[in-house]
Short mmCIF file of C-alpha atoms in Angstrom, two decimals:
data_model
loop_
_atom_site.label_atom_id
_atom_site.label_comp_id
_atom_site.label_asym_id
_atom_site.label_seq_id
_atom_site.Cartn_x
_atom_site.Cartn_y
_atom_site.Cartn_z
CA MET A 1 0.14 0.02 0.08
CA ALA A 2 1.26 3.40 -0.93
CA VAL A 3 2.50 5.73 1.97
CA ALA A 4 -0.43 8.25 1.14
CA SER A 5 -3.20 5.63 1.38
CA ASP A 6 -1.83 4.78 4.76
CA ALA A 7 -3.64 8.01 6.03
CA LEU A 8 -6.94 5.97 5.97
CA ALA A 9 -5.48 2.57 6.64
CA GLY A 10 -4.61 0.58 9.74
CA HIS A 11 -1.74 1.34 11.98
CA PRO A 12 -0.80 -1.59 14.12
CA GLY A 13 1.72 0.58 15.90
CA ASP A 14 -0.83 3.18 16.66
CA ALA A 15 1.32 6.09 15.20
CA ALA A 16 -0.67 9.06 13.91
CA LEU A 17 0.49 10.29 10.32
CA PRO A 18 0.83 13.94 9.79
CA GLY A 19 -2.17 15.84 8.44
CA ALA A 20 -0.53 16.57 5.12
CA SER A 21 -0.40 12.95 4.24
CA ALA A 22 -4.08 12.51 5.02
CA GLU A 23 -4.81 15.49 2.73
CA ALA A 24 -2.68 14.13 -0.08
CA ASP A 25 -4.44 10.89 0.22
CA LEU A 26 -7.92 12.41 0.13
CA VAL A 27 -6.99 14.52 -2.86
CA ARG A 28 -5.84 11.37 -4.74
CA ARG A 29 -9.15 9.63 -4.00
CA VAL A 30 -11.04 12.63 -5.29
CA ARG A 31 -8.94 12.93 -8.46
CA LEU A 32 -9.77 9.24 -9.08
CA GLY A 33 -13.35 9.84 -8.86
CA LEU A 34 -13.09 12.65 -11.44
CA GLU A 35 -11.03 10.38 -13.70
CA ILE A 36 -13.91 7.72 -13.53
CA ALA A 37 -16.39 10.55 -14.37
CA THR A 38 -14.44 11.59 -17.32
CA ARG A 39 -14.48 7.98 -18.62
CA ALA A 40 -18.16 7.52 -17.75
CA ILE A 41 -19.34 10.74 -19.26
CA THR A 42 -17.33 10.00 -22.39
CA ILE A 43 -18.50 6.52 -23.01
CA ILE A 44 -21.87 6.17 -21.47
CA GLY A 45 -22.85 9.77 -21.05
CA PRO A 46 -24.44 10.63 -24.54
CA ASP A 47 -27.02 7.71 -24.37
CA GLY A 48 -27.04 6.45 -20.86
CA PHE A 49 -27.08 2.73 -20.45
CA ARG A 50 -29.83 0.18 -21.67
CA ASP A 51 -29.70 -3.50 -20.77
CA GLU A 52 -32.61 -5.60 -22.09
CA ASP A 53 -31.76 -8.50 -19.76
CA GLU A 54 -31.53 -6.14 -16.69
CA PRO A 55 -34.02 -3.43 -17.22
CA GLU A 56 -33.72 -2.30 -13.60
CA GLY A 57 -29.98 -1.65 -14.23
CA SER A 58 -31.01 0.88 -17.19
CA PHE A 59 -30.80 4.46 -16.90
CA GLY A 60 -30.87 7.55 -19.23
CA PRO A 61 -28.14 10.15 -19.77
CA ASP A 62 -29.95 12.46 -17.15
CA LYS A 63 -29.09 10.20 -14.25
CA LEU A 64 -25.25 10.14 -14.96
CA ALA A 65 -25.37 13.83 -15.80
CA ALA A 66 -27.03 14.67 -12.59
CA GLU A 67 -24.74 12.58 -10.49
CA SER A 68 -21.80 13.89 -12.20
CA ALA A 69 -22.86 17.47 -11.70
CA MET A 70 -23.33 16.68 -7.91
CA LEU A 71 -19.86 15.31 -7.70
CA LEU A 72 -18.48 18.54 -9.28
CA TYR A 73 -20.69 20.67 -7.01
CA VAL A 74 -19.11 19.00 -3.81
CA ALA A 75 -15.39 18.80 -5.31
CA ASN A 76 -15.84 22.51 -5.99
CA ALA A 77 -15.61 23.34 -2.36
CA VAL A 78 -11.90 21.98 -2.29
CA ARG A 79 -10.80 23.19 -5.75
CA GLN A 80 -7.93 25.03 -4.04
CA HIS A 81 -6.09 21.62 -4.81
CA PRO A 82 -4.73 22.08 -8.35
CA ASP A 83 -5.33 18.37 -9.21
CA ILE A 84 -9.07 18.74 -8.20
CA ALA A 85 -9.44 21.97 -9.88
CA THR A 86 -8.11 20.49 -13.36
CA GLY A 87 -10.51 17.44 -13.01
CA ILE A 88 -13.37 19.69 -12.16
CA GLU A 89 -12.79 21.70 -15.40
CA ARG A 90 -12.24 18.69 -17.51
CA VAL A 91 -15.46 17.01 -16.35
CA ALA A 92 -17.51 20.29 -16.47
CA GLY A 93 -16.36 20.90 -20.11
CA LEU A 94 -17.55 17.38 -21.09
CA LEU A 95 -20.82 17.57 -19.19
CA ALA A 96 -22.09 21.04 -20.33
CA PRO A 97 -23.46 20.14 -23.99
CA GLY A 98 -25.55 17.18 -22.85
CA VAL A 99 -26.71 19.00 -19.80
CA ARG A 100 -28.01 21.75 -21.76
CA SER A 101 -29.14 19.95 -24.81
CA GLU A 102 -32.15 20.38 -26.71
CA ARG A 103 -33.54 17.02 -25.34
CA THR A 104 -33.17 18.28 -21.68
CA ARG A 105 -34.68 21.73 -22.68
CA ILE A 106 -37.77 20.06 -24.01
CA ALA A 107 -38.14 17.81 -21.09
CA ILE A 108 -38.08 20.83 -18.82
CA ALA A 109 -40.65 22.59 -21.00
CA LEU A 110 -43.00 19.48 -20.86
CA ASN A 111 -42.50 18.49 -17.25
CA PRO A 112 -42.80 21.42 -14.74
CA ALA A 113 -43.59 19.26 -11.76
CA ILE A 114 -40.17 17.59 -12.13
CA CYS A 115 -38.27 20.56 -13.70
CA LEU A 116 -36.12 21.18 -10.74
CA GLN A 117 -34.72 17.62 -10.95
CA LEU A 118 -34.27 17.90 -14.64
CA SER A 119 -32.49 21.03 -14.54
CA MET A 120 -30.26 19.81 -11.55
CA PRO A 121 -27.09 19.30 -13.83
CA HIS A 122 -27.60 22.77 -15.24
CA VAL A 123 -28.10 24.54 -11.86
CA LEU A 124 -25.16 22.85 -10.37
CA LEU A 125 -22.83 23.35 -13.28
CA SER A 126 -23.57 26.94 -13.30
CA ARG A 127 -21.83 27.32 -10.12
CA ILE A 128 -18.78 26.26 -11.99
CA ASP A 129 -19.03 27.39 -15.60
CA ASP A 130 -20.54 30.77 -17.05
CA GLY A 131 -24.03 29.08 -16.97
CA ASP A 132 -26.68 29.69 -19.75
CA ARG A 133 -29.19 32.66 -19.20
CA GLN A 134 -31.55 31.33 -21.91
CA PHE A 135 -31.61 28.02 -20.04
CA ASP A 136 -32.24 29.93 -16.85
CA ARG A 137 -35.24 31.62 -18.31
CA LEU A 138 -36.73 28.25 -19.32
CA VAL A 139 -36.29 26.73 -15.81
CA GLU A 140 -37.82 29.90 -14.40
CA LEU A 141 -40.89 29.67 -16.37
CA SER A 142 -41.26 25.83 -15.72
CA ALA A 143 -40.55 26.30 -12.06
CA GLY A 144 -43.26 28.92 -11.76
CA ALA A 145 -45.74 26.99 -13.79
CA ILE A 146 -49.28 26.26 -12.09
CA ALA A 147 -48.42 22.61 -12.19
CA ARG A 148 -45.06 23.00 -10.55
CA ASP A 149 -46.07 21.21 -7.27
CA GLY A 150 -48.06 18.50 -9.14
CA ASN A 151 -45.80 15.66 -8.38
CA GLU A 152 -46.55 14.83 -4.72
CA VAL A 153 -43.15 13.65 -2.96
CA VAL A 154 -42.16 12.21 0.48
CA PRO A 155 -40.22 14.58 2.88
CA HIS A 156 -36.69 13.98 1.84
CA ARG A 157 -37.63 14.55 -1.71
CA THR A 158 -39.32 17.84 -0.57
CA LEU A 159 -35.93 18.78 1.01
CA GLU A 160 -34.26 17.92 -2.34
CA ARG A 161 -36.48 20.39 -4.26
CA LEU A 162 -35.94 23.11 -1.58
CA TRP A 163 -32.16 22.48 -1.87
CA LEU A 164 -32.36 22.65 -5.65
CA GLU A 165 -34.51 25.78 -5.53
CA SER A 166 -31.96 27.40 -3.13
CA VAL A 167 -29.05 26.69 -5.31
CA ARG A 168 -31.00 27.92 -8.33
CA THR A 169 -32.28 31.24 -6.73
CA GLY A 170 -29.44 31.79 -4.19
CA VAL A 171 -32.48 32.20 -1.56
CA ALA A 172 -32.98 29.38 0.84
CA ARG A 173 -36.61 29.09 2.11
CA GLU A 174 -35.55 28.36 5.72
CA ASP A 175 -39.05 27.92 7.35
CA ASP A 176 -40.00 25.35 4.58
CA ILE A 177 -36.67 23.64 4.94
CA ARG A 178 -37.17 23.27 8.71
CA ARG A 179 -40.66 21.91 8.36
CA ALA A 180 -39.56 19.23 5.82
CA ALA A 181 -36.67 18.34 7.88
CA SER A 182 -38.93 17.95 10.90
CA ALA A 183 -41.33 15.69 8.70
CA SER A 184 -38.34 13.49 7.53
CA VAL A 185 -36.40 10.59 9.04
CA LEU A 186 -33.96 13.19 10.72
CA SER A 187 -36.81 13.74 13.12
CA HIS A 188 -37.36 10.07 13.88
CA PRO A 189 -35.37 6.88 13.86
CA VAL A 190 -35.37 4.54 10.89
CA ASP A 191 -35.70 0.70 11.48
CA LEU A 192 -32.06 -0.23 12.04
CA ILE A 193 -32.56 -3.93 11.73
CA TRP A 194 -35.02 -4.59 9.07
CA GLY A 195 -35.71 -1.24 7.51
CA SER A 196 -35.40 -1.12 3.62
CA ARG A 197 -32.60 0.37 1.62
CA GLU A 198 -35.00 3.06 0.65
CA ASP A 199 -35.38 3.91 4.44
CA ALA A 200 -31.57 4.19 4.70
CA TYR A 201 -31.39 6.35 1.54
CA ALA A 202 -34.13 8.70 2.88
CA HIS A 203 -31.75 9.05 6.10
CA THR A 204 -28.58 9.87 3.99
CA HIS A 205 -30.26 12.09 1.39
CA ALA A 206 -32.28 14.17 3.84
CA LEU A 207 -28.96 15.07 5.57
CA MET A 208 -27.26 15.81 2.16
CA TYR A 209 -30.04 18.30 1.17
CA VAL A 210 -30.73 19.95 4.55
CA THR A 211 -26.96 20.83 4.73
CA ASP A 212 -26.53 21.77 1.15
CA PHE A 213 -23.97 19.08 0.89
CA GLY A 214 -21.89 20.79 3.61
CA TYR A 215 -22.32 24.41 2.25
CA ALA A 216 -24.81 25.21 4.95
CA ALA A 217 -24.77 24.83 8.64
CA ARG A 218 -28.22 24.35 9.80
CA SER A 219 -29.78 23.05 13.05
CA LEU A 220 -31.22 19.66 12.77
CA PRO A 221 -34.47 18.41 14.06
CA ARG A 222 -32.81 16.21 16.57
CA ALA A 223 -29.43 16.28 18.12
CA PRO A 224 -26.66 15.38 15.63
CA SER A 225 -25.28 12.81 18.01
CA ASP A 226 -28.60 10.90 17.91
CA ILE A 227 -28.75 10.97 14.15
CA LEU A 228 -25.10 9.98 14.02
CA ARG A 229 -25.50 7.01 16.24
CA GLU A 230 -28.11 5.80 13.62
CA SER A 231 -25.79 6.42 10.90
CA GLU A 232 -23.28 4.23 12.71
CA ALA A 233 -25.85 1.39 13.05
CA LEU A 234 -26.72 1.69 9.27
CA LEU A 235 -23.10 1.70 8.56
CA ALA A 236 -22.34 -1.50 10.29
CA ARG A 237 -25.49 -2.93 8.43
CA ALA A 238 -24.11 -1.70 5.03
CA LEU A 239 -20.61 -3.03 5.78
CA LEU A 240 -22.17 -6.37 6.80
CA LEU A 241 -24.08 -6.58 3.66
CA ASP A 242 -21.08 -5.46 1.47
CA ASP A 243 -23.03 -2.37 0.39
CA TYR A 244 -20.43 0.03 -0.24
CA ASP A 245 -22.54 2.55 -2.14
CA LEU A 246 -24.79 3.03 0.87
CA ALA A 247 -21.74 2.77 3.35
CA ALA A 248 -20.11 5.90 1.46
CA GLU A 249 -23.50 7.80 1.64
CA LEU A 250 -23.66 7.10 5.49
CA LEU A 251 -19.93 8.21 5.97
CA MET A 252 -21.13 11.69 4.66
CA ALA A 253 -22.81 12.19 7.91
CA TRP A 254 -19.85 13.29 9.71
CA PRO A 255 -18.39 15.90 7.58
CA LEU A 256 -21.93 17.04 6.59
CA THR A 257 -22.67 17.82 10.20
CA SER A 258 -18.93 19.05 10.86
CA SER A 259 -18.95 16.41 13.54
CA PRO A 260 -15.85 14.68 14.95
CA TRP A 261 -15.10 11.15 13.39
CA SER A 262 -16.47 8.38 15.60
CA GLY A 263 -14.69 5.08 16.09
CA ALA A 264 -17.18 3.33 13.74
CA SER A 265 -17.05 6.07 11.10
CA SER A 266 -13.24 6.39 11.14
CA PHE A 267 -13.03 2.52 10.74
CA GLY A 268 -15.58 2.66 7.94
CA MET A 269 -13.43 5.09 5.93
CA ARG A 270 -10.51 2.75 6.48
CA VAL A 271 -12.37 -0.20 5.18
CA LEU A 272 -13.50 1.67 1.97
CA ALA A 273 -10.12 3.21 1.45
CA GLU A 274 -8.44 -0.17 1.75
CA LEU A 275 -10.91 -1.85 -0.62
CA GLU A 276 -10.37 1.03 -3.19
CA ASP A 277 -6.49 0.55 -2.91
CA GLU A 278 -6.97 -3.18 -3.46
CA VAL A 279 -9.30 -3.20 -6.28
CA GLY A 280 -8.20 0.17 -7.91
CA PHE A 281 -11.59 1.74 -7.51
CA LEU A 282 -14.42 1.44 -4.87
CA PRO A 283 -16.68 -1.51 -6.05
CA ALA A 284 -20.41 -1.71 -5.91
CA LYS A 285 -21.66 -4.91 -4.39
CA ASN A 286 -22.52 -6.01 -7.92
CA GLY A 287 -18.67 -5.55 -8.62
CA THR A 288 -18.23 -8.28 -11.28
CA PRO A 289 -21.76 -9.24 -12.36
CA GLU A 290 -21.79 -12.47 -14.05
CA LYS A 291 -22.86 -10.80 -17.26
CA PHE A 292 -19.59 -8.86 -17.34
CA HIS A 293 -17.70 -11.98 -18.36
CA GLN A 294 -19.98 -12.70 -21.13
CA LEU A 295 -19.30 -9.36 -22.88
CA SER A 296 -16.53 -8.07 -24.92
CA GLY A 297 -15.41 -4.75 -26.49
CA THR A 298 -17.31 -1.77 -26.01
CA GLU A 299 -20.27 -3.51 -24.51
CA ARG A 300 -18.09 -4.81 -21.86
CA THR A 301 -16.59 -1.34 -21.11
CA ARG A 302 -20.00 0.20 -21.03
CA TYR A 303 -21.45 -2.29 -18.76
CA ALA A 304 -18.58 -2.18 -16.41
CA LEU A 305 -18.77 1.63 -16.17
CA ALA A 306 -22.63 1.61 -15.89
CA ALA A 307 -22.31 -0.92 -12.85
CA SER A 308 -19.48 0.88 -11.06
CA TYR A 309 -19.52 4.70 -11.57
CA HIS A 310 -22.09 5.48 -8.85
CA THR A 311 -20.27 3.91 -5.95
CA ALA A 312 -17.01 5.65 -7.12
CA TYR A 313 -18.71 9.03 -7.39
CA VAL A 314 -20.24 8.67 -3.84
CA TRP A 315 -16.92 7.72 -2.38
CA ALA A 316 -15.14 10.56 -3.99
CA MET A 317 -17.75 12.88 -2.54
CA VAL A 318 -16.99 11.63 1.01
CA CYS A 319 -13.41 12.40 0.47
CA ALA A 320 -14.04 15.89 -1.16
CA MET A 321 -16.23 16.62 2.07
CA SER A 322 -13.53 15.31 4.32
CA LEU A 323 -11.07 17.82 2.80
CA ARG A 324 -12.82 20.70 4.21
CA PRO A 325 -10.89 22.36 6.98
CA GLY A 326 -10.86 20.37 10.10
CA LEU A 327 -12.93 17.43 8.64
CA ALA A 328 -10.42 14.84 7.76
CA PRO A 329 -10.80 11.46 9.32
CA PRO A 330 -8.18 10.77 12.15
CA ALA A 331 -5.03 8.81 11.71
CA ARG A 332 -5.91 6.76 14.76
CA ILE A 333 -9.40 5.39 15.65
CA PRO A 334 -10.90 7.46 18.47
CA GLY A 335 -13.27 6.68 21.25
CA PRO A 336 -13.42 4.80 24.62
CA ARG A 337 -11.09 1.56 24.89
CA ALA A 338 -13.09 -1.55 25.71
CA ASP A 339 -11.66 -4.41 27.58
CA THR A 340 -9.90 -7.13 25.38
CA HIS A 341 -12.13 -9.78 26.87
CA ASP A 342 -15.21 -7.67 25.88
CA ILE A 343 -14.05 -7.31 22.15
CA ASP A 344 -13.26 -11.15 22.02
CA GLU A 345 -16.65 -11.88 23.42
CA LEU A 346 -18.22 -9.61 20.85
CA LEU A 347 -16.28 -11.09 18.12
CA GLY A 348 -17.22 -14.55 19.10
CA ALA A 349 -20.87 -13.50 18.30
CA ILE A 350 -20.08 -12.61 14.62
CA PRO A 351 -19.23 -15.37 12.22
CA ARG A 352 -15.77 -15.34 10.70
CA ALA A 353 -15.71 -14.55 7.00
CA ASP A 354 -13.20 -13.06 4.49
CA THR A 355 -15.03 -9.81 4.03
CA PRO A 356 -13.47 -6.35 3.68
CA TRP A 357 -14.50 -5.24 7.03
CA GLN A 358 -13.23 -8.11 8.81
CA ARG A 359 -9.81 -7.91 6.77
CA THR A 360 -9.37 -4.32 7.82
CA PHE A 361 -10.34 -5.01 11.49
CA ASP A 362 -7.72 -7.80 11.60
CA GLY A 363 -5.11 -5.50 10.26
CA LEU A 364 -5.45 -3.23 13.19
CA GLY A 365 -3.49 -3.10 16.26
CA ALA A 366 -5.06 -4.29 19.50
CA ALA A 367 -5.29 -0.70 20.94
CA GLN A 368 -7.15 0.34 17.82
CA GLN A 369 -9.47 -2.73 17.78
CA GLN A 370 -10.40 -1.87 21.40
CA ARG A 371 -11.80 1.42 20.33
CA LEU A 372 -14.57 -0.51 18.30
CA GLY A 373 -16.48 -2.03 21.02
CA SER A 374 -19.65 -0.19 20.05
CA PHE A 375 -19.31 -0.91 16.37
CA LEU A 376 -18.73 -4.63 17.22
CA LEU A 377 -21.76 -4.74 19.25
CA ASP A 378 -24.04 -3.11 16.28
CA MET A 379 -22.52 -5.67 14.12
CA ALA A 380 -23.15 -8.62 16.57
CA LEU A 381 -26.73 -7.60 17.09
CA LEU A 382 -27.45 -7.13 13.48
CA THR A 383 -25.97 -10.46 12.50
CA ASN A 384 -27.87 -12.34 14.93
CA ALA A 385 -31.21 -10.49 14.72
CA ARG A 386 -31.21 -10.73 11.11
CA LYS A 387 -30.77 -14.59 11.19
CA HIS A 388 -33.50 -14.74 13.94
CA ASP A 389 -31.01 -15.99 16.50
CA TYR A 390 -33.09 -14.17 19.36
CA ALA A 391 -31.36 -16.07 22.18
CA ALA A 392 -28.00 -14.64 20.98
CA VAL A 393 -29.54 -11.14 20.63
CA ALA A 394 -31.04 -11.40 24.21
CA ARG A 395 -27.46 -12.57 25.46
CA LEU A 396 -25.74 -9.56 23.74
CA LEU A 397 -28.17 -7.28 25.25
CA GLY A 398 -27.43 -8.61 28.76
CA VAL A 399 -23.65 -8.27 28.12
CA ALA A 400 -23.98 -4.72 26.67
CA PHE A 401 -26.06 -3.59 29.79
CA GLU A 402 -23.60 -5.09 32.10
CA ARG A 403 -20.56 -3.38 30.31
CA GLY A 404 -22.28 0.05 30.05
CA LEU A 405 -22.53 -0.25 26.10
CA ALA A 406 -26.29 -0.48 25.83
CA ASP A 407 -27.16 3.15 25.36
CA GLY A 408 -27.32 2.95 21.57
CA PRO A 409 -30.35 3.06 19.39
CA LEU A 410 -29.70 -0.57 17.93
CA CYS A 411 -29.72 -1.89 21.47
CA ALA A 412 -33.12 -0.21 22.16
CA GLN A 413 -34.46 -1.49 18.72
CA ALA A 414 -33.21 -5.02 19.31
CA ALA A 415 -34.87 -5.03 22.77
CA GLU A 416 -38.14 -3.87 21.35
CA LEU A 417 -37.76 -6.39 18.59
CA LEU A 418 -37.61 -9.22 21.10
CA GLN A 419 -40.45 -7.96 23.02
CA ARG A 420 -42.64 -7.90 19.98
CA VAL A 421 -41.67 -11.16 18.77
CA ALA A 422 -42.45 -12.61 22.12
CA ALA A 423 -45.74 -10.95 21.90
CA SER A 424 -46.40 -12.36 18.55
CA ALA A 425 -45.64 -15.96 19.14
CA ASP A 426 -47.76 -18.61 21.17
CA GLY A 427 -46.68 -18.24 24.74
CA ALA A 428 -47.32 -21.94 25.49
CA GLU A 429 -44.70 -22.90 22.94
CA THR A 430 -42.06 -20.51 23.82
CA ARG A 431 -42.31 -19.76 27.56
CA ARG A 432 -39.72 -21.81 29.57
CA ASP A 433 -42.01 -21.89 32.72
CA MET B 1 -50.77 7.44 23.49
CA ALA B 2 -49.70 7.62 27.10
CA GLU B 3 -47.64 4.57 26.50
CA ARG B 4 -46.09 6.13 23.55
CA ARG B 5 -45.24 9.30 25.32
CA ALA B 6 -43.51 7.08 28.14
CA ALA B 7 -41.59 5.26 25.48
CA GLN B 8 -40.13 8.34 23.98
CA VAL B 9 -38.73 9.70 27.40
CA LEU B 10 -36.91 6.43 28.12
CA SER B 11 -33.47 6.36 27.00
CA HIS B 12 -32.00 3.39 25.03
CA GLU B 13 -30.29 1.97 27.91
CA GLU B 14 -33.61 2.08 29.93
CA ILE B 15 -35.54 0.46 27.02
CA VAL B 16 -32.88 -2.64 27.29
CA LYS B 17 -33.22 -2.60 31.10
CA VAL B 18 -36.99 -2.78 30.89
CA PHE B 19 -36.63 -5.69 28.31
CA LEU B 20 -34.01 -7.57 30.48
CA GLY B 21 -36.59 -7.34 33.30
CA THR B 22 -39.47 -8.92 31.54
CA GLY B 23 -38.78 -12.37 32.65
CA ALA B 24 -37.80 -15.80 30.99
CA VAL B 25 -38.84 -16.21 27.46
CA ASP B 26 -37.25 -19.02 25.24
CA PHE B 27 -35.76 -16.95 22.59
CA ALA B 28 -34.25 -19.87 20.92
CA ALA B 29 -37.60 -21.40 20.11
CA LEU B 30 -38.96 -17.96 19.09
CA GLY B 31 -36.08 -17.73 16.51
CA ARG B 32 -36.86 -20.99 15.17
CA PHE B 33 -40.66 -20.08 14.93
CA VAL B 34 -39.95 -16.71 13.12
CA ALA B 35 -37.27 -18.30 10.71
CA GLU B 36 -39.68 -20.91 9.85
CA TYR B 37 -42.82 -18.66 9.27
CA GLY B 38 -41.79 -15.18 9.05
CA GLU B 39 -38.85 -15.28 6.60
CA SER B 40 -40.95 -14.84 3.58
CA ILE B 41 -43.00 -12.12 4.94
CA ALA B 42 -39.82 -10.20 6.07
CA ILE B 43 -38.18 -10.45 2.78
CA SER B 44 -41.03 -10.32 0.28
CA GLY B 45 -42.28 -6.75 0.96
CA ARG B 46 -39.36 -4.87 2.24
CA GLY B 47 -35.72 -5.60 2.64
CA ASP B 48 -32.25 -4.41 1.54
CA TYR B 49 -32.63 -5.34 -2.09
CA GLY B 50 -35.81 -3.48 -2.94
CA VAL B 51 -34.20 -1.25 -5.59
CA ARG B 52 -36.35 1.29 -7.13
CA ILE B 53 -34.68 3.32 -9.90
CA GLY B 54 -36.49 6.20 -11.36
CA TRP B 55 -35.12 8.32 -14.26
CA TYR B 56 -35.14 11.28 -12.06
CA ASN B 57 -34.33 9.52 -8.84
CA ILE B 58 -30.94 10.91 -8.44
CA LEU B 59 -28.27 9.06 -6.58
CA ALA B 60 -30.29 5.88 -6.72
CA CYS B 61 -28.00 2.94 -6.79
CA PHE B 62 -27.44 0.45 -9.47
CA LYS B 63 -28.93 -3.06 -8.95
CA ILE B 64 -27.41 -4.55 -5.91
CA ALA B 65 -26.88 -8.26 -6.42
CA GLY B 66 -26.47 -10.90 -3.62
CA GLY B 67 -23.16 -12.41 -2.59
CA ILE B 68 -20.15 -10.73 -1.06
CA VAL B 69 -17.41 -8.55 -2.71
CA ARG B 70 -14.19 -10.51 -3.09
CA PRO B 71 -11.34 -8.26 -4.26
CA ASN B 72 -9.23 -11.08 -5.77
CA GLU B 73 -12.22 -11.99 -8.12
CA LEU B 74 -12.48 -8.37 -9.06
CA LEU B 75 -8.91 -7.94 -9.75
CA GLU B 76 -8.84 -11.14 -11.94
CA SER B 77 -11.95 -10.10 -13.81
CA GLY B 78 -10.22 -6.99 -15.36
CA ILE B 79 -13.33 -4.86 -14.40
CA ALA B 80 -10.83 -2.35 -13.02
CA ASN B 81 -9.23 -1.92 -16.42
CA GLU B 82 -12.42 -1.27 -18.04
CA VAL B 83 -13.56 1.31 -15.29
CA LEU B 84 -10.41 3.06 -15.08
CA GLY B 85 -9.22 2.66 -18.75
CA ARG B 86 -5.73 1.54 -17.99
#
């Protein structure tokens, strides 16, 4: 592993690296994301990606354009790094013609209820290039149309619209943003054990929009520490499921709220950094779909990029956010130090597997591993609850309470789960007495 | 409503403490019960793989397949060369 990448990797000796190394490491990762964007826009940008065999994996050019513009918007905050500035200019130049194409103009003219989403690439790109006044006029007309609110959306989507409107006009409707945030999952916990992927996305996206991707410091409907403890539990679940796209989105929570990195989140950064270094880019869970092996030539390249660009973008965004002053992940894992015996007990409740998070954990020194008691407890509870080993969950809750580790949202949700399951079953069959 | 309000003022640790004080339940039997009858219900309607991609649903992920990520297999597949163009 290169010296620079050590900034996010394990250090058995517990030695902290100087900040300059961490910065260079993060710059390198953002630059890689921009290189992948260059390639994705060049190769699949004009038409998007169509797969007759896997229609759910198909997408139009709008999705890639919007996500590329989002990457530029985030990276632009740290363009004082020459390599990043060069990459931004290159990607913006490639993106602009498609973003303001005849096709997009017509779509905006015809669909006022979703015109903000359709114009997102243009709106974000206008922060970087010279913009397009004629295009602005079209968006203004569509956004002011009678039918502009005709597409009813859930709270985090309302936040997305309010965010886009604020970037477009330069004026944030603070009361509306506060109301939408209060109606979103930022105001109440998601189901950490069996909640859907969409639920987790609502959690991550609401935070991105309410903070304007880190450009705005707003108060949240709950204490940031409460929200971040849920982000930690969802991060453990994403790592358990090898879902690196979601894991990267969850890691944004710390820089977005300008919060100090926790043990779990700084560990999560190391897992993803080491995986990127090993593979060459941060893979999605579908990293090498079976179909990839059956393709050749241009089709093979297009398929690989379509399956992979998104996760690489999200990871580059996290790294760019972490490059803002004072937000770089620490060289050493922070947090209270658990007893070695407790760590071993928690590890004993998690099946051994050759997964990226377990490899990164194994590479840490004992003192670093001991900072991850809370993370291992979340991982043990999730592993056992999801395979319905409720006896193990009950045992873990007892251990957690004894050791003073039970004050986390996942512990509380696991306890409630067991109570509900006990109430749902036939007492005569399941009661010991 | 009163119960709901009461639940909201309990800390996470207190919720665990209340649970631990509820008495002896055979959770191993409950687990078998749920695993036998509940799995299809739990997975069919919701779950981690319910991917919904809309053309204006930004930052929605590509289809997430089952299985685990194996860096060695990824390296051998050559997918990095295709993604990075190297």
